Amino acid sequence: MTDTTTQPAAQATAAASGAAATEKFRTLRRADTGAADSKRVNTLASEVLAAVHDVIRRHQVTYAEYEALKAWLIQVGADGEWPLFLDVWVEHVVEEVANEERQGSKGTIEGPYYVPDSPVFPVEATLPMREDEPGTPLLFQGRVTGVDGTPLADAKVEMWHADADGLYSQFAPGLPQWNLRGTVATDGQGDFRIHTREPAPYQIPTDGSCGRLIAAAGWHAWRPAHLHLKVSAPGHQLVTTQLYFRGGSHVEDDIASAVKPELVLSPAPAASGVGNEVTYDFVLDQA
């Protein structure tokens, strides 16, 4: 399935990307998860506030600094950048804690640009893309098994990633709706083959509140090139991960702190003579 829309993609702005990410989050997930455990809320909220109070006391935070922080926090919400802020600087620790007992494949953050219900394809497929999609062709292939080595037939390998300009469909203008997004079902041996294009490193949006924090702190805003994946099978735990490219820019200093050694790929020239290929197997824990 190929989308032949070829209109150029304009540069995404922080405001537009933030608004889209916030709306997607509101649509997919409700903040109200039911009756909260008041003791748990008390513990977590009290300790977070105590940590903030400790920083204020240790660093003798001034009223001017407090007012600047207050104005910045308000603007993060106005820019729609809370999903970006939390996914870049907080989610990686939540993910580590949530999956510390996992025996199978390593996961990492989902990030703010996931969209569910991407087009579904059989065992070997090419992700939807423009006829002139830029970037090096990449064959990403592998097998999905359980921790005991049993191949998992009809597992779902869901992939999405940025294009060669670092832009995501549905979050940047001018891109086809499902550009470089799709779900592939494994065969009876748990095998899959996905044809796509290698993504590029990119900066998170810097014209909004997150960008102002980065500039003020003297940080960089770059994420290394990566493939996003969700892999699932009946009776097994879903794994959400990102895979990076060995030797790529910012693999060692990802702004989102999401890179793990197990998640770094080493593509080689494809046997077909066109582009590169890499094999990566997924191991799923039982539910």
Short mmCIF file of C-alpha atoms in Angstrom, two decimals, residues 20 32 34-35 69-70 99 111 117 143 181 197 229-230 283:
data_model
loop_
_atom_site.label_atom_id
_atom_site.label_comp_id
_atom_site.label_asym_id
_atom_site.label_seq_id
_atom_site.Cartn_x
_atom_site.Cartn_y
_atom_site.Cartn_z
CA ALA A 20 -1.59 17.61 18.19
CA ASP A 32 -9.18 9.90 35.68
CA GLY A 34 -11.04 5.58 38.73
CA ALA A 35 -10.94 5.60 42.49
CA LEU A 69 9.37 29.19 36.78
CA LYS A 70 5.69 29.91 37.41
CA ASN A 99 9.64 -3.02 33.21
CA GLY A 111 7.16 9.22 23.06
CA ASP A 117 -4.85 1.73 14.44
CA ARG A 143 11.10 -13.17 14.57
CA ARG A 181 3.31 3.93 9.95
CA ARG A 197 13.33 4.13 4.86
CA LEU A 229 7.82 -0.33 17.70
CA LYS A 230 5.04 -1.95 19.69
CA VAL A 283 11.04 -11.94 22.92
#
